[in-house]
PDB file of C-alpha atoms and ligand atoms in Angstrom:
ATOM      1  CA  UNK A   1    -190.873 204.427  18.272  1.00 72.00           C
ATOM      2  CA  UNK A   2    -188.802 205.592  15.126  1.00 90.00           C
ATOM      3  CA  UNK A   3    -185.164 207.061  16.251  1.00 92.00           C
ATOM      4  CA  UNK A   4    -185.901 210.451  14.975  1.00 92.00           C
ATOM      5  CA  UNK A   5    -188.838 210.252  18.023  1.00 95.00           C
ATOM      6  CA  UNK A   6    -186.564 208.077  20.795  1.00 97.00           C
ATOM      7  CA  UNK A   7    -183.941 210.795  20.404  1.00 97.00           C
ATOM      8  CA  UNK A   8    -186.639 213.945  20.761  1.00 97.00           C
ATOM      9  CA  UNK A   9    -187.681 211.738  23.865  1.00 98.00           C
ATOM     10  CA  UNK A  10    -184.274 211.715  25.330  1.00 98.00           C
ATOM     11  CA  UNK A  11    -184.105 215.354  24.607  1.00 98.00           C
ATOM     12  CA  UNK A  12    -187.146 216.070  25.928  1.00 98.00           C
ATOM     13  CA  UNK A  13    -186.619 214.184  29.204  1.00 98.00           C
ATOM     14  CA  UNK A  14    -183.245 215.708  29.639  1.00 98.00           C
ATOM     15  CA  UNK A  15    -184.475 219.291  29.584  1.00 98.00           C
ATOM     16  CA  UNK A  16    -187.116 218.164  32.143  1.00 98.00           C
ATOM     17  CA  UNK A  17    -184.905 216.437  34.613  1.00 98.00           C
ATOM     18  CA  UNK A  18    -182.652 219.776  34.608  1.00 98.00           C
ATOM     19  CA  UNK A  19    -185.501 222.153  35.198  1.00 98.00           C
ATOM     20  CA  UNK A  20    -186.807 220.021  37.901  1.00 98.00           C
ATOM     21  CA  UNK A  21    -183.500 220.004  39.507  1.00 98.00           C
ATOM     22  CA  UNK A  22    -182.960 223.975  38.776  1.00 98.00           C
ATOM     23  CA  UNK A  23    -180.331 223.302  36.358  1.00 98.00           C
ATOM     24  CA  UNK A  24    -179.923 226.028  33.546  1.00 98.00           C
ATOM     25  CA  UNK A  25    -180.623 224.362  29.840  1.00 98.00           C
ATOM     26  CA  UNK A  26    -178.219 222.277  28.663  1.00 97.00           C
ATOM     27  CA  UNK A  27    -176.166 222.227  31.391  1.00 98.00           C
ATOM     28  CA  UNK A  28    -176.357 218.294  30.893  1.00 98.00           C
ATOM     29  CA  UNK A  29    -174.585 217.783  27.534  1.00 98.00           C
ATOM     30  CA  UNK A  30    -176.190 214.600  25.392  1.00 98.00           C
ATOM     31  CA  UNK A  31    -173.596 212.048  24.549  1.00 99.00           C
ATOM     32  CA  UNK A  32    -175.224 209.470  22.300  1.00 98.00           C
ATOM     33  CA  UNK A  33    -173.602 205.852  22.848  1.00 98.00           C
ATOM     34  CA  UNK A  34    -173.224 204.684  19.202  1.00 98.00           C
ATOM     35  CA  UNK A  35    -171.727 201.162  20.051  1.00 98.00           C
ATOM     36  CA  UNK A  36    -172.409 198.062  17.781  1.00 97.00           C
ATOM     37  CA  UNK A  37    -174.014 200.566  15.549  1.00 97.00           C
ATOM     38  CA  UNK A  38    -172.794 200.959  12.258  1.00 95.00           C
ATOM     39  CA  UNK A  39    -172.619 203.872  10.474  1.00 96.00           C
ATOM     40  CA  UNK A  40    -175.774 203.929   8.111  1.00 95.00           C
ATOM     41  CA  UNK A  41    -177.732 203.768  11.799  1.00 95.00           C
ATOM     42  CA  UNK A  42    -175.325 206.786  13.290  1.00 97.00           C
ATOM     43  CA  UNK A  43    -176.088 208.935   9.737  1.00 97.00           C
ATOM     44  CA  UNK A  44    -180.091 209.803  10.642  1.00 96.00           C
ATOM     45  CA  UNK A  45    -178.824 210.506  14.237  1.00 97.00           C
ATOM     46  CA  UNK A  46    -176.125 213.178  12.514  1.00 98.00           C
ATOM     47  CA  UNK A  47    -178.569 214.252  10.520  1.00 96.00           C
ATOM     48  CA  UNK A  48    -180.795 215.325  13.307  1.00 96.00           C
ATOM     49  CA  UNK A  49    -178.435 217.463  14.660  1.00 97.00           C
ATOM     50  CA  UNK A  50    -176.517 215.471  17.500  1.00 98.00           C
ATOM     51  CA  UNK A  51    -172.866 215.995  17.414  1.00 98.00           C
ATOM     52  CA  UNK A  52    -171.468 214.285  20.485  1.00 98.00           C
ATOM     53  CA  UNK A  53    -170.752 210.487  20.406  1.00 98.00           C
ATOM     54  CA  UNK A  54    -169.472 207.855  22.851  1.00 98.00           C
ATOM     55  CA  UNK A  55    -167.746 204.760  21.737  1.00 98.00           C
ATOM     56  CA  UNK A  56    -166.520 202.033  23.626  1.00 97.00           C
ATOM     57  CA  UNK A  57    -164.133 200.064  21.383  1.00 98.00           C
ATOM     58  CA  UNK A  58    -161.221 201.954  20.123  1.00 98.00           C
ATOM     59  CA  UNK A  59    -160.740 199.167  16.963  1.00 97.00           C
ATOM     60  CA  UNK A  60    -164.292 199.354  16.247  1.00 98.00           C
ATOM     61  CA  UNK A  61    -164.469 202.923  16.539  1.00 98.00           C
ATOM     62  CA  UNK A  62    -161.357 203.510  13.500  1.00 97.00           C
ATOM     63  CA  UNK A  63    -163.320 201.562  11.310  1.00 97.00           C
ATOM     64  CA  UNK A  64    -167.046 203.693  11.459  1.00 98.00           C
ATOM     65  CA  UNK A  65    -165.682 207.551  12.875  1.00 98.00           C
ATOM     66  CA  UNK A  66    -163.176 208.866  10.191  1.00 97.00           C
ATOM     67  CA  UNK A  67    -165.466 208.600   7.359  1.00 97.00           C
ATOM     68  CA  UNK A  68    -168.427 210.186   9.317  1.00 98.00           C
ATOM     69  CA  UNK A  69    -166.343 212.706  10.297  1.00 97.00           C
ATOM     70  CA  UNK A  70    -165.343 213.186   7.048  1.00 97.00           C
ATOM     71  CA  UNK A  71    -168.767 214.249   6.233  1.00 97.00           C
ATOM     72  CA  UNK A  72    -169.336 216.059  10.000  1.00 97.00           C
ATOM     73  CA  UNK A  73    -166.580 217.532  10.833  1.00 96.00           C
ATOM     74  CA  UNK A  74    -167.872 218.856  14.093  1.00 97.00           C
ATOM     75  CA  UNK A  75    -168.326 215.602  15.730  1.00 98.00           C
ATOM     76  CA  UNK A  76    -166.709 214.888  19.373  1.00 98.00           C
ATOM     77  CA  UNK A  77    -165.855 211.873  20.000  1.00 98.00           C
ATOM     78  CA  UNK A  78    -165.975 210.041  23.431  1.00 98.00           C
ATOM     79  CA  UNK A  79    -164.442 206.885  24.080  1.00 98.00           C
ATOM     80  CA  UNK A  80    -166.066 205.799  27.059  1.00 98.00           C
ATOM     81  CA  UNK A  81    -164.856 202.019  27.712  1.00 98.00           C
ATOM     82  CA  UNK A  82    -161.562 200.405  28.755  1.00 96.00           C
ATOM     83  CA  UNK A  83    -158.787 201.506  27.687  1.00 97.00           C
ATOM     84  CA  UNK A  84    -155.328 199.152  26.954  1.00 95.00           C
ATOM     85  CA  UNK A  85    -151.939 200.912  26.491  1.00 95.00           C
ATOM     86  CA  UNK A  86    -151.351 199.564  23.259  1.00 96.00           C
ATOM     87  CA  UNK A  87    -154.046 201.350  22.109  1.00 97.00           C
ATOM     88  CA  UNK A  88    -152.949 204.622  23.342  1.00 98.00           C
ATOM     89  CA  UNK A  89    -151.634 205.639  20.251  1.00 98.00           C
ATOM     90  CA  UNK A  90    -155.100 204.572  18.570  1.00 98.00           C
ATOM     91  CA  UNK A  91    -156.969 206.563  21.288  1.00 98.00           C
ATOM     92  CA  UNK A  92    -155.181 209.891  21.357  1.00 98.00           C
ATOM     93  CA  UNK A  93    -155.077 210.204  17.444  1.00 98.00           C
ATOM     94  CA  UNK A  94    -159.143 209.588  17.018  1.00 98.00           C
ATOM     95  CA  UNK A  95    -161.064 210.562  20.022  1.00 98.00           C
ATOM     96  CA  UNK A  96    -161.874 214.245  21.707  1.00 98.00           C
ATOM     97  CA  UNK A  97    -162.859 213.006  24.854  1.00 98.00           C
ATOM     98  CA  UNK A  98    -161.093 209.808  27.089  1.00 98.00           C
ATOM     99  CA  UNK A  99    -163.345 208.943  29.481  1.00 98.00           C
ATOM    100  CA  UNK A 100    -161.590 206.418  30.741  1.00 98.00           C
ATOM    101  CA  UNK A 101    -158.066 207.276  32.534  1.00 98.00           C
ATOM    102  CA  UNK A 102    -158.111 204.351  35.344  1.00 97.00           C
ATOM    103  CA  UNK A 103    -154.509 203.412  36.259  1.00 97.00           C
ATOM    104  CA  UNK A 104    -151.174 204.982  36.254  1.00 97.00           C
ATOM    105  CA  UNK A 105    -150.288 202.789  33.615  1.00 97.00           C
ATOM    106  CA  UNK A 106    -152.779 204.166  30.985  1.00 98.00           C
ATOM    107  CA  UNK A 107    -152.226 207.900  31.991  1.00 98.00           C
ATOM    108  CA  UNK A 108    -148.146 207.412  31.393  1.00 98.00           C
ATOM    109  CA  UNK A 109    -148.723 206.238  28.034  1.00 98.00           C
ATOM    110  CA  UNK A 110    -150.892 208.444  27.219  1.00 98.00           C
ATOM    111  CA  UNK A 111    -149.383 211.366  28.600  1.00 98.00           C
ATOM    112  CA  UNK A 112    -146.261 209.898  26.215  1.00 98.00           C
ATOM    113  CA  UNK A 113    -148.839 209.572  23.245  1.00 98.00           C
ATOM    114  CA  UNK A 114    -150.335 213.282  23.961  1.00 98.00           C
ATOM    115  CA  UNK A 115    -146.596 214.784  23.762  1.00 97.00           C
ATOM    116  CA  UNK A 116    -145.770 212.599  20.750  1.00 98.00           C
ATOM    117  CA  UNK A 117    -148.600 213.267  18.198  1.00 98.00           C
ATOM    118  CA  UNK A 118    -148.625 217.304  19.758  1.00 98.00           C
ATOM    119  CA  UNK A 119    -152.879 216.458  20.405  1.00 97.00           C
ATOM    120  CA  UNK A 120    -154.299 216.387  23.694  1.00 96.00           C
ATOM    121  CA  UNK A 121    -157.980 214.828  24.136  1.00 98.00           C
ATOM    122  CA  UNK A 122    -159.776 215.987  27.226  1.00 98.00           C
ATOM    123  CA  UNK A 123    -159.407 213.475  29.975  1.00 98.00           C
ATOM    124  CA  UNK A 124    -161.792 212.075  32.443  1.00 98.00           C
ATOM    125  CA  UNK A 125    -160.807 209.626  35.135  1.00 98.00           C
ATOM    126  CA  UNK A 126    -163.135 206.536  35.761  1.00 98.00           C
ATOM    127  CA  UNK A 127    -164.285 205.939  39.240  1.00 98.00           C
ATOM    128  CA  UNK A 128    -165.000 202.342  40.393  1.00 98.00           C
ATOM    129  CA  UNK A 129    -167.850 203.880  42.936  1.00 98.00           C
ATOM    130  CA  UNK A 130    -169.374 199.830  43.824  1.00 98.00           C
ATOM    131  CA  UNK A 131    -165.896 198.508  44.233  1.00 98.00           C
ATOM    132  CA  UNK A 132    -167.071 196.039  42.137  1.00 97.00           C
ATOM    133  CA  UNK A 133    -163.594 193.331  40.988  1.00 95.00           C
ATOM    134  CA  UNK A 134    -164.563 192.637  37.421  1.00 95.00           C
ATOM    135  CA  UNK A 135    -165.225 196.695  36.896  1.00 95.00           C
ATOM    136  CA  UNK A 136    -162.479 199.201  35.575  1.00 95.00           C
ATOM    137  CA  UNK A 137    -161.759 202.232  37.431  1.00 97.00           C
ATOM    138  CA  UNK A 138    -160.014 203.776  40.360  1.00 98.00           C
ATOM    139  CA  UNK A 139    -161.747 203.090  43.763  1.00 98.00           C
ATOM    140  CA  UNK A 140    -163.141 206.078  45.291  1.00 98.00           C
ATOM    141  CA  UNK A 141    -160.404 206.273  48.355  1.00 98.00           C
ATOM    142  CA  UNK A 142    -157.475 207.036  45.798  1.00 98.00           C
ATOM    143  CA  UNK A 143    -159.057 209.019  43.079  1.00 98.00           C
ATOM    144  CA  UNK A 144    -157.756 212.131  44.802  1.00 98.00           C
ATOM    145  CA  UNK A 145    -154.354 211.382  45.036  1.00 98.00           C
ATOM    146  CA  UNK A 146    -154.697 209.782  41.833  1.00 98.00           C
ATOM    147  CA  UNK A 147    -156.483 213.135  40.142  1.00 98.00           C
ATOM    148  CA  UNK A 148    -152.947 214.919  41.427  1.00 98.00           C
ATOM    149  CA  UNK A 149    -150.515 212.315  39.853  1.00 98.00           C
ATOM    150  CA  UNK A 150    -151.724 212.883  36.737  1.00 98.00           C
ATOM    151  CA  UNK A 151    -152.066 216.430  37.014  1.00 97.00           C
ATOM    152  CA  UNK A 152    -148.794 217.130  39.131  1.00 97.00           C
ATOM    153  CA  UNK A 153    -146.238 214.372  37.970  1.00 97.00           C
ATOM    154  CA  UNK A 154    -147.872 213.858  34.562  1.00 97.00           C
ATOM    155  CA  UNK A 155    -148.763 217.264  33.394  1.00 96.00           C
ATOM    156  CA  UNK A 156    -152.026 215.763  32.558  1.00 97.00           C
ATOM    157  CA  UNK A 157    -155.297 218.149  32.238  1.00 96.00           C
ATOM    158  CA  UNK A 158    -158.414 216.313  33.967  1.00 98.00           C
ATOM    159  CA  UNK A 159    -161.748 217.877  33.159  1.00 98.00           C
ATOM    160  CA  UNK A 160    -163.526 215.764  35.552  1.00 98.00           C
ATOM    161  CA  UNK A 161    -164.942 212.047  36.705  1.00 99.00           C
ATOM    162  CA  UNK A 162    -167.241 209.379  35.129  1.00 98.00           C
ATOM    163  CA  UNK A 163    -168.602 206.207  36.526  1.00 98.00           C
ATOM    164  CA  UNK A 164    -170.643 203.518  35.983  1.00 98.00           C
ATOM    165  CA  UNK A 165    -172.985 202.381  38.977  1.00 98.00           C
ATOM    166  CA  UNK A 166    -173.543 198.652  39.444  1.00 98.00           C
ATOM    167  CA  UNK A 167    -176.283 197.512  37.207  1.00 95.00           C
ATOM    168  CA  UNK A 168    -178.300 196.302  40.374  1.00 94.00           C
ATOM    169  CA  UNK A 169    -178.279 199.159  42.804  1.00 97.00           C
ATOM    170  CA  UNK A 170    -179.738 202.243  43.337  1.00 98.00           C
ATOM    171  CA  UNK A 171    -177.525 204.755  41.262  1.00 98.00           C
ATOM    172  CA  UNK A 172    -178.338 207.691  43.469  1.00 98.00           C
ATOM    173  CA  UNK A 173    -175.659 207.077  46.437  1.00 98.00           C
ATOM    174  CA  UNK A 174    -173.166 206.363  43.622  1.00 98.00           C
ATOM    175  CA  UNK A 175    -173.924 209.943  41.680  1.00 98.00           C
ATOM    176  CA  UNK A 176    -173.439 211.600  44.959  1.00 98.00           C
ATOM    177  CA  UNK A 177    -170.271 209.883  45.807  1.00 98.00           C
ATOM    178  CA  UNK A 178    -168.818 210.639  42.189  1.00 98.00           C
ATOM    179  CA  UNK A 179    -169.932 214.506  42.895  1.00 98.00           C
ATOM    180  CA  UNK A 180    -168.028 214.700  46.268  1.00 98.00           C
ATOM    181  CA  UNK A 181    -164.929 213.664  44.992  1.00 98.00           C
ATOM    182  CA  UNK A 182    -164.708 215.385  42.012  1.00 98.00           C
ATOM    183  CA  UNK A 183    -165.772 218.325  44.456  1.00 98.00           C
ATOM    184  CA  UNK A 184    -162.839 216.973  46.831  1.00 98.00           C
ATOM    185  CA  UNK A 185    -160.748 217.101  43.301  1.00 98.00           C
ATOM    186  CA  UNK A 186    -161.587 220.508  41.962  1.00 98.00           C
ATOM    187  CA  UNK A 187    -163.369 219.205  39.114  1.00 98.00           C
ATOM    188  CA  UNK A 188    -166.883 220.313  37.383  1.00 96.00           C
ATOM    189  CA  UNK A 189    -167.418 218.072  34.758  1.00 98.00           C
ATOM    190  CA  UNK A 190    -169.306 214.418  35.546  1.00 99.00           C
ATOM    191  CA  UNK A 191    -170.362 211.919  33.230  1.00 99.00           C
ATOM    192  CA  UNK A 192    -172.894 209.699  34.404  1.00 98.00           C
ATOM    193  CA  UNK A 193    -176.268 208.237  33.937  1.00 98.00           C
ATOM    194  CA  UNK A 194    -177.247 205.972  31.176  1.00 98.00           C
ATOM    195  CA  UNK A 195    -180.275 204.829  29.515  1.00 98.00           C
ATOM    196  CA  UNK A 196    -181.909 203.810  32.869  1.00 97.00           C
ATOM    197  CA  UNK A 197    -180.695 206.508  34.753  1.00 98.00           C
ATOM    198  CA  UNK A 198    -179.971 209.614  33.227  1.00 98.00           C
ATOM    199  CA  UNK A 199    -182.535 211.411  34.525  1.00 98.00           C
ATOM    200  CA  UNK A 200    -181.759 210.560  38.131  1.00 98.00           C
ATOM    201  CA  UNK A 201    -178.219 211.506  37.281  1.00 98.00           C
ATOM    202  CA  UNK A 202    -178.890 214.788  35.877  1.00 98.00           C
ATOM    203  CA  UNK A 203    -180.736 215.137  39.567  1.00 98.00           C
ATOM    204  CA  UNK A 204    -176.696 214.485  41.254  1.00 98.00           C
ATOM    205  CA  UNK A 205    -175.308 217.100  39.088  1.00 98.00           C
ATOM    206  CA  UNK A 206    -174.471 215.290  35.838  1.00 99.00           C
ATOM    207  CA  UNK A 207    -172.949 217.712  33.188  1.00 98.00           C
ATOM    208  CA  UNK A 208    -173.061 214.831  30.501  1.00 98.00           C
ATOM    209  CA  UNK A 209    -174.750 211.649  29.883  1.00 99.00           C
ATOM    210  CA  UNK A 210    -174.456 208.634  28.145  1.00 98.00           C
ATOM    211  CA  UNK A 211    -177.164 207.381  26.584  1.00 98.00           C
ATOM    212  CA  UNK A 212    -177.475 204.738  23.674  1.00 98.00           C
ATOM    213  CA  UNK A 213    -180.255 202.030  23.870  1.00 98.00           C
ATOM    214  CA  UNK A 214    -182.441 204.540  24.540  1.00 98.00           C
ATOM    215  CA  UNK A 215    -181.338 206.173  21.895  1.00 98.00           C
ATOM    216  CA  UNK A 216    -180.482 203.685  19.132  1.00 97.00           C
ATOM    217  CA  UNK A 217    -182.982 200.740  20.381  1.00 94.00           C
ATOM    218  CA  UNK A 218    -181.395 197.264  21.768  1.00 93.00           C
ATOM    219  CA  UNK A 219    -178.216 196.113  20.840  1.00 90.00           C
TER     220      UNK A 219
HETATM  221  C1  PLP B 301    -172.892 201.078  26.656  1.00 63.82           C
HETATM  222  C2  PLP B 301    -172.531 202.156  27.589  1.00 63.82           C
HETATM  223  C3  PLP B 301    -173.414 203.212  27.855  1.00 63.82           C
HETATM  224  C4  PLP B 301    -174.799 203.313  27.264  1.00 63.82           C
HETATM  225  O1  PLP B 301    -175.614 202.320  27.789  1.00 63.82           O
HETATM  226  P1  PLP B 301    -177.204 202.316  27.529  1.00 63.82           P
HETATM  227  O2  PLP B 301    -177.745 201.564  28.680  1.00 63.82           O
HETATM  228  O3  PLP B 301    -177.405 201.640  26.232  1.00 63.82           O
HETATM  229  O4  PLP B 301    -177.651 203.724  27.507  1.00 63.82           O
HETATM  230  C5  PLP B 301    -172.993 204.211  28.717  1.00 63.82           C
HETATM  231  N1  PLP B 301    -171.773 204.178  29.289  1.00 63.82           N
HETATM  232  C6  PLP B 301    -170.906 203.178  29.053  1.00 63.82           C
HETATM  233  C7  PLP B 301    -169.568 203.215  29.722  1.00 63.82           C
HETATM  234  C8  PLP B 301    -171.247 202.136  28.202  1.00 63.82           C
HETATM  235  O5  PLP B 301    -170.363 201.146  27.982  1.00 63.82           O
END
């Protein structure tokens, strides 16, 4: 398939898998996962009208996003991998969206960064939902009181939860258990479901996914 057709595909299948779930139409927002892709591959995707982007390296990221936005001003940018407080800085001045808020440690700095540079992405916190060691995010028993830190000692807006399920389970339990606590947390927004799983995520109540091989092809 040519990208112009994957992406109609991924369109297609999203609108499907929110009927069937008796979703309204685009209630599950697209976020196309340009990583390892460089910018003459992102271009046709622009060009066909997608405007939301995920990222996962913040260096990698500075050197393809300010030119296309340059030409797109529209964009929104995601970053939707780890996050290291020396790149704070980095990560509040480029992207819309951190998807990624996992420790105290990063939400100080970038609460710091957010009052510094007077610019204040919209924050999601990453949930750890397999409890798996070698995976980033906050384990499911202390995302609550972790939600209020950063809201109540931080001053910190959270729109809502993301996760990434283990790559060899059955995402479904792991949807759910991201939709009860951001339920528990007060929060609407979850981003989950990727390539293999979007549809099934759209199913748990995702209101974005994250899609790029689908998308772009293999990386
Ligand atoms: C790479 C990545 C994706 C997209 O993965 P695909 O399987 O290519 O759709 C989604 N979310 C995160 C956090 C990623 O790192």
């Amino acid at each position: 398939m040519e990208l112009q057709e994957r992406l109609d595909d991924v369109r297609s299948r999203v609108a499907t898998a929110e009927r069937k779930a008796g979703r309204p139409a685009g209630a599950a927002q697209l976020v196309a996962v340009s990583k390892t892709f460089d910018a003459d591959f992102i271009r046709p995707v622009i060009a066909a009208g997608q405007r939301l982007f995920g990222e996962n390296r913040v260096q990698e990221s500075q050197s393809k996003w300010p030119a296309l936005r340059a030409e797109t001003p529209d964009i929104e940018l995601h970053l939707i991998g780890p996050l290291q407080s020396n790149k704070a800085a980095d990560a509040v001045a480029l992207f819309d969206v951190i998807e990624t808020v996992d420790r105290e440690k990063i939400a100080r700095a970038l609460a710091a960064e957010m009052k510094l540079q007077g610019k204040a992405p919209r924050l999601y916190v990453q949930v750890n939902t397999g409890l798996e060691p070698q995976k980033a995010g906050i384990v499911p028993d202390e995302t609550v009181a972790f939600v209020r830190l950063c809201r109540e000692e931080l001053g910190l807006t959270v729109e809502g939860l993301m996760c990434i399920p283990p790559a060899d389970e059955n995402p479904g339990p792991h949807f759910a258990l991201l939709a009860k606590l951001a339920r528990q947390c007060g929060l609407e927004k979850l981003s989950m479901g990727m390539s293999s799983d979007y549809e099934v995520a759209i199913g748990f109540g995702a209101t974005s996914v994250r899609v790029g091989s689908a998308i772009f092809g293999s990386r």
